[in-house]
Backbone atoms as SQL, in Angstrom:
CREATE TABLE atoms (id INTEGER PRIMARY KEY, chain TEXT, resi INTEGER, resn TEXT, atom TEXT, x REAL, y REAL, z REAL);
INSERT INTO atoms VALUES
  (1, 'A', 1, 'VAL', 'N', 8.939, -48.916, 0.728),
  (2, 'A', 1, 'VAL', 'CA', 9.802, -47.949, 1.386),
  (3, 'A', 1, 'VAL', 'C', 9.027, -46.647, 1.543),
  (4, 'A', 2, 'SER', 'N', 9.129, -46.051, 2.710),
  (5, 'A', 2, 'SER', 'CA', 8.432, -44.808, 3.002),
  (6, 'A', 2, 'SER', 'C', 9.385, -43.855, 3.716),
  (7, 'A', 3, 'THR', 'N', 9.069, -42.585, 3.675),
  (8, 'A', 3, 'THR', 'CA', 9.862, -41.594, 4.389),
  (9, 'A', 3, 'THR', 'C', 9.501, -41.641, 5.864),
  (10, 'A', 4, 'ALA', 'N', 10.504, -41.719, 6.720),
  (11, 'A', 4, 'ALA', 'CA', 10.286, -41.760, 8.165),
  (12, 'A', 4, 'ALA', 'C', 10.118, -40.340, 8.706),
  (13, 'A', 5, 'ALA', 'N', 9.323, -40.203, 9.755),
  (14, 'A', 5, 'ALA', 'CA', 9.063, -38.895, 10.355),
  (15, 'A', 5, 'ALA', 'C', 10.351, -38.244, 10.846),
  (16, 'A', 6, 'GLU', 'N', 11.266, -39.041, 11.349),
  (17, 'A', 6, 'GLU', 'CA', 12.513, -38.501, 11.871),
  (18, 'A', 6, 'GLU', 'C', 13.605, -38.385, 10.804),
  (19, 'A', 7, 'GLY', 'N', 13.220, -38.616, 9.547),
  (20, 'A', 7, 'GLY', 'CA', 14.174, -38.530, 8.437),
  (21, 'A', 7, 'GLY', 'C', 14.575, -39.914, 7.969),
  (22, 'A', 8, 'GLY', 'N', 15.082, -39.984, 6.788),
  (23, 'A', 8, 'GLY', 'CA', 15.483, -41.261, 6.225),
  (24, 'A', 8, 'GLY', 'C', 14.297, -42.032, 5.676),
  (25, 'A', 9, 'HIS', 'N', 14.498, -43.325, 5.516),
  (26, 'A', 9, 'HIS', 'CA', 13.463, -44.179, 4.945),
  (27, 'A', 9, 'HIS', 'C', 13.306, -45.432, 5.787),
  (28, 'A', 10, 'ILE', 'N', 12.090, -45.973, 5.783),
  (29, 'A', 10, 'ILE', 'CA', 11.798, -47.220, 6.472),
  (30, 'A', 10, 'ILE', 'C', 10.987, -48.129, 5.551),
  (31, 'A', 11, 'THR', 'N', 11.085, -49.411, 5.794),
  (32, 'A', 11, 'THR', 'CA', 10.327, -50.384, 5.013),
  (33, 'A', 11, 'THR', 'C', 9.022, -50.690, 5.736),
  (34, 'A', 12, 'LEU', 'N', 7.911, -50.512, 5.028),
  (35, 'A', 12, 'LEU', 'CA', 6.584, -50.798, 5.566),
  (36, 'A', 12, 'LEU', 'C', 5.846, -51.684, 4.569),
  (37, 'A', 13, 'SER', 'N', 4.755, -52.302, 5.003),
  (38, 'A', 13, 'SER', 'CA', 3.948, -53.121, 4.100),
  (39, 'A', 13, 'SER', 'C', 2.483, -52.984, 4.496),
  (40, 'A', 14, 'GLY', 'N', 1.615, -53.551, 3.687),
  (41, 'A', 14, 'GLY', 'CA', 0.194, -53.534, 3.993),
  (42, 'A', 14, 'GLY', 'C', -0.597, -52.731, 2.981),
  (43, 'A', 15, 'THR', 'N', -1.904, -52.710, 3.187),
  (44, 'A', 15, 'THR', 'CA', -2.782, -52.058, 2.214),
  (45, 'A', 15, 'THR', 'C', -2.556, -50.560, 2.139),
  (46, 'A', 16, 'SER', 'N', -2.177, -49.934, 3.246),
  (47, 'A', 16, 'SER', 'CA', -1.931, -48.494, 3.208),
  (48, 'A', 16, 'SER', 'C', -0.751, -48.151, 2.315),
  (49, 'A', 17, 'MET', 'N', 0.196, -49.045, 2.215),
  (50, 'A', 17, 'MET', 'CA', 1.356, -48.819, 1.353),
  (51, 'A', 17, 'MET', 'C', 1.047, -49.217, -0.094),
  (52, 'A', 18, 'ALA', 'N', 0.191, -50.213, -0.288),
  (53, 'A', 18, 'ALA', 'CA', -0.114, -50.705, -1.629),
  (54, 'A', 18, 'ALA', 'C', -1.125, -49.836, -2.368),
  (55, 'A', 19, 'ALA', 'N', -2.047, -49.237, -1.640),
  (56, 'A', 19, 'ALA', 'CA', -3.149, -48.490, -2.266),
  (57, 'A', 19, 'ALA', 'C', -2.686, -47.419, -3.252),
  (58, 'A', 20, 'PRO', 'N', -1.673, -46.598, -2.938),
  (59, 'A', 20, 'PRO', 'CA', -1.258, -45.585, -3.915),
  (60, 'A', 20, 'PRO', 'C', -0.714, -46.196, -5.212),
  (61, 'A', 21, 'PHE', 'N', -0.043, -47.331, -5.117),
  (62, 'A', 21, 'PHE', 'CA', 0.503, -47.972, -6.309),
  (63, 'A', 21, 'PHE', 'C', -0.604, -48.556, -7.188),
  (64, 'A', 22, 'VAL', 'N', -1.569, -49.196, -6.559),
  (65, 'A', 22, 'VAL', 'CA', -2.686, -49.771, -7.310),
  (66, 'A', 22, 'VAL', 'C', -3.522, -48.653, -7.938),
  (67, 'A', 23, 'THR', 'N', -3.748, -47.579, -7.195),
  (68, 'A', 23, 'THR', 'CA', -4.490, -46.437, -7.722),
  (69, 'A', 23, 'THR', 'C', -3.774, -45.832, -8.918),
  (70, 'A', 24, 'GLY', 'N', -2.458, -45.689, -8.816),
  (71, 'A', 24, 'GLY', 'CA', -1.671, -45.159, -9.932),
  (72, 'A', 24, 'GLY', 'C', -1.731, -46.068, -11.150),
  (73, 'A', 25, 'ALA', 'N', -1.675, -47.377, -10.922),
  (74, 'A', 25, 'ALA', 'CA', -1.767, -48.331, -12.028),
  (75, 'A', 25, 'ALA', 'C', -3.126, -48.227, -12.714),
  (76, 'A', 26, 'LEU', 'N', -4.189, -48.115, -11.922),
  (77, 'A', 26, 'LEU', 'CA', -5.526, -47.961, -12.507),
  (78, 'A', 26, 'LEU', 'C', -5.654, -46.649, -13.272),
  (79, 'A', 27, 'ALA', 'N', -5.030, -45.589, -12.774),
  (80, 'A', 27, 'ALA', 'CA', -5.060, -44.308, -13.488),
  (81, 'A', 27, 'ALA', 'C', -4.345, -44.426, -14.836),
  (82, 'A', 28, 'LEU', 'N', -3.222, -45.131, -14.862),
  (83, 'A', 28, 'LEU', 'CA', -2.523, -45.351, -16.131),
  (84, 'A', 28, 'LEU', 'C', -3.385, -46.141, -17.110),
  (85, 'A', 29, 'LEU', 'N', -4.027, -47.205, -16.604),
  (86, 'A', 29, 'LEU', 'CA', -4.904, -48.010, -17.458),
  (87, 'A', 29, 'LEU', 'C', -6.060, -47.184, -17.996),
  (88, 'A', 30, 'LYS', 'N', -6.672, -46.384, -17.130),
  (89, 'A', 30, 'LYS', 'CA', -7.825, -45.576, -17.553),
  (90, 'A', 30, 'LYS', 'C', -7.405, -44.530, -18.578),
  (91, 'A', 31, 'SER', 'N', -6.201, -43.992, -18.449),
  (92, 'A', 31, 'SER', 'CA', -5.736, -43.016, -19.438),
  (93, 'A', 31, 'SER', 'C', -5.428, -43.688, -20.774),
  (94, 'A', 32, 'ARG', 'N', -5.004, -44.937, -20.719),
  (95, 'A', 32, 'ARG', 'CA', -4.701, -45.684, -21.942),
  (96, 'A', 32, 'ARG', 'C', -5.973, -46.206, -22.610),
  (97, 'A', 33, 'TYR', 'N', -6.941, -46.601, -21.807),
  (98, 'A', 33, 'TYR', 'CA', -8.209, -47.171, -22.283),
  (99, 'A', 33, 'TYR', 'C', -9.381, -46.419, -21.649),
  (100, 'A', 34, 'PRO', 'N', -9.656, -45.194, -22.066),
  (101, 'A', 34, 'PRO', 'CA', -10.663, -44.364, -21.385),
  (102, 'A', 34, 'PRO', 'C', -12.090, -44.893, -21.444),
  (103, 'A', 35, 'THR', 'N', -12.410, -45.744, -22.402),
  (104, 'A', 35, 'THR', 'CA', -13.783, -46.232, -22.510),
  (105, 'A', 35, 'THR', 'C', -14.022, -47.550, -21.768),
  (106, 'A', 36, 'VAL', 'N', -12.984, -48.138, -21.226),
  (107, 'A', 36, 'VAL', 'CA', -13.112, -49.412, -20.518),
  (108, 'A', 36, 'VAL', 'C', -13.679, -49.156, -19.125),
  (109, 'A', 37, 'ASP', 'N', -14.619, -50.016, -18.701),
  (110, 'A', 37, 'ASP', 'CA', -15.244, -49.810, -17.392),
  (111, 'A', 37, 'ASP', 'C', -14.375, -50.363, -16.259),
  (112, 'A', 38, 'GLY', 'N', -14.771, -50.039, -15.042),
  (113, 'A', 38, 'GLY', 'CA', -14.014, -50.422, -13.859),
  (114, 'A', 38, 'GLY', 'C', -13.862, -51.913, -13.670),
  (115, 'A', 39, 'VAL', 'N', -14.866, -52.683, -14.071),
  (116, 'A', 39, 'VAL', 'CA', -14.798, -54.139, -13.916),
  (117, 'A', 39, 'VAL', 'C', -13.648, -54.707, -14.737),
  (118, 'A', 40, 'LEU', 'N', -13.532, -54.280, -15.981),
  (119, 'A', 40, 'LEU', 'CA', -12.447, -54.777, -16.828),
  (120, 'A', 40, 'LEU', 'C', -11.084, -54.266, -16.365),
  (121, 'A', 41, 'LEU', 'N', -11.043, -53.033, -15.884),
  (122, 'A', 41, 'LEU', 'CA', -9.775, -52.510, -15.372),
  (123, 'A', 41, 'LEU', 'C', -9.320, -53.316, -14.156),
  (124, 'A', 42, 'ARG', 'N', -10.265, -53.649, -13.301),
  (125, 'A', 42, 'ARG', 'CA', -9.936, -54.473, -12.120),
  (126, 'A', 42, 'ARG', 'C', -9.401, -55.833, -12.555),
  (127, 'A', 43, 'GLN', 'N', -10.033, -56.430, -13.553),
  (128, 'A', 43, 'GLN', 'CA', -9.569, -57.725, -14.053),
  (129, 'A', 43, 'GLN', 'C', -8.158, -57.623, -14.620),
  (130, 'A', 44, 'ALA', 'N', -7.874, -56.518, -15.310),
  (131, 'A', 44, 'ALA', 'CA', -6.542, -56.327, -15.873),
  (132, 'A', 44, 'ALA', 'C', -5.479, -56.277, -14.778),
  (133, 'A', 45, 'ILE', 'N', -5.833, -55.662, -13.654),
  (134, 'A', 45, 'ILE', 'CA', -4.898, -55.573, -12.530),
  (135, 'A', 45, 'ILE', 'C', -4.737, -56.928, -11.842),
  (136, 'A', 46, 'LEU', 'N', -5.829, -57.680, -11.705),
  (137, 'A', 46, 'LEU', 'CA', -5.794, -58.919, -10.923),
  (138, 'A', 46, 'LEU', 'C', -5.407, -60.160, -11.714),
  (139, 'A', 47, 'GLN', 'N', -5.328, -60.074, -13.003),
  (140, 'A', 47, 'GLN', 'CA', -4.988, -61.241, -13.807),
  (141, 'A', 47, 'GLN', 'C', -3.516, -61.618, -13.603),
  (142, 'A', 48, 'PRO', 'N', -2.879, -62.246, -14.557),
  (143, 'A', 48, 'PRO', 'CA', -1.496, -62.693, -14.359),
  (144, 'A', 48, 'PRO', 'C', -0.513, -61.535, -14.228),
  (145, 'A', 49, 'ASP', 'N', -1.034, -60.310, -14.196),
  (146, 'A', 49, 'ASP', 'CA', -0.170, -59.152, -14.063),
  (147, 'A', 49, 'ASP', 'C', 0.397, -59.041, -12.654),
  (148, 'A', 50, 'VAL', 'N', -0.222, -59.713, -11.717),
  (149, 'A', 50, 'VAL', 'CA', 0.306, -59.739, -10.366),
  (150, 'A', 50, 'VAL', 'C', 1.093, -61.026, -10.216),
  (151, 'A', 51, 'ASP', 'N', 2.357, -60.912, -9.900),
  (152, 'A', 51, 'ASP', 'CA', 3.195, -62.086, -9.727),
  (153, 'A', 51, 'ASP', 'C', 3.012, -62.620, -8.314),
  (154, 'A', 52, 'ARG', 'N', 2.146, -63.605, -8.179),
  (155, 'A', 52, 'ARG', 'CA', 1.824, -64.153, -6.857),
  (156, 'A', 52, 'ARG', 'C', 2.907, -65.116, -6.365),
  (157, 'A', 53, 'GLN', 'N', 3.890, -65.411, -7.190),
  (158, 'A', 53, 'GLN', 'CA', 4.996, -66.249, -6.752),
  (159, 'A', 53, 'GLN', 'C', 5.907, -65.478, -5.790),
  (160, 'A', 54, 'LEU', 'N', 5.904, -64.165, -5.925),
  (161, 'A', 54, 'LEU', 'CA', 6.749, -63.338, -5.073),
  (162, 'A', 54, 'LEU', 'C', 6.039, -63.056, -3.757),
  (163, 'A', 55, 'SER', 'N', 6.799, -62.808, -2.747),
  (164, 'A', 55, 'SER', 'CA', 6.218, -62.484, -1.453),
  (165, 'A', 55, 'SER', 'C', 6.792, -61.164, -0.981),
  (166, 'A', 56, 'PRO', 'N', 6.008, -60.139, -0.879),
  (167, 'A', 56, 'PRO', 'CA', 4.582, -60.058, -1.191),
  (168, 'A', 56, 'PRO', 'C', 4.351, -60.028, -2.699),
  (169, 'A', 57, 'PRO', 'N', 3.127, -60.347, -3.149),
  (170, 'A', 57, 'PRO', 'CA', 2.829, -60.289, -4.580),
  (171, 'A', 57, 'PRO', 'C', 3.147, -58.904, -5.150),
  (172, 'A', 58, 'GLN', 'N', 3.617, -58.872, -6.390),
  (173, 'A', 58, 'GLN', 'CA', 4.002, -57.604, -6.998),
  (174, 'A', 58, 'GLN', 'C', 3.192, -57.329, -8.248),
  (175, 'A', 59, 'LEU', 'N', 2.729, -56.106, -8.368),
  (176, 'A', 59, 'LEU', 'CA', 1.956, -55.662, -9.515),
  (177, 'A', 59, 'LEU', 'C', 2.892, -55.327, -10.662),
  (178, 'A', 60, 'ASN', 'N', 2.581, -55.818, -11.855),
  (179, 'A', 60, 'ASN', 'CA', 3.372, -55.502, -13.037),
  (180, 'A', 60, 'ASN', 'C', 2.531, -54.598, -13.933),
  (181, 'A', 61, 'VAL', 'N', 2.758, -53.300, -13.832),
  (182, 'A', 61, 'VAL', 'CA', 1.947, -52.329, -14.564),
  (183, 'A', 61, 'VAL', 'C', 2.145, -52.467, -16.062),
  (184, 'A', 62, 'GLU', 'N', 3.357, -52.765, -16.493),
  (185, 'A', 62, 'GLU', 'CA', 3.621, -52.903, -17.931),
  (186, 'A', 62, 'GLU', 'C', 2.750, -54.002, -18.535),
  (187, 'A', 63, 'LYS', 'N', 2.644, -55.134, -17.881),
  (188, 'A', 63, 'LYS', 'CA', 1.790, -56.217, -18.374),
  (189, 'A', 63, 'LYS', 'C', 0.319, -55.820, -18.320),
  (190, 'A', 64, 'SER', 'N', -0.063, -55.053, -17.302),
  (191, 'A', 64, 'SER', 'CA', -1.465, -54.620, -17.176),
  (192, 'A', 64, 'SER', 'C', -1.882, -53.732, -18.330),
  (193, 'A', 65, 'LEU', 'N', -0.939, -52.973, -18.885),
  (194, 'A', 65, 'LEU', 'CA', -1.257, -52.058, -19.981),
  (195, 'A', 65, 'LEU', 'C', -1.512, -52.782, -21.301),
  (196, 'A', 66, 'ILE', 'N', -1.200, -54.078, -21.359),
  (197, 'A', 66, 'ILE', 'CA', -1.357, -54.850, -22.595),
  (198, 'A', 66, 'ILE', 'C', -2.474, -55.871, -22.429),
  (199, 'A', 67, 'PHE', 'N', -3.664, -55.425, -22.052),
  (200, 'A', 67, 'PHE', 'CA', -4.760, -56.401, -21.893),
  (201, 'A', 67, 'PHE', 'C', -5.742, -56.292, -23.007);
């Protein structure tokens, strides 16, 4: 869901909509595990923390924080 230029909200999808959420999730992980490198953080995001059964796949940040 995004704010529409003419007011209200609209439903959008795609990488432009997903990027802020993934970036925020990585920021949370990095704040929780400051010494972990980017490769491991990426793995934490891409492991079973993403529910690929759903369409579109959904990131589960809570599960990502417990890697």
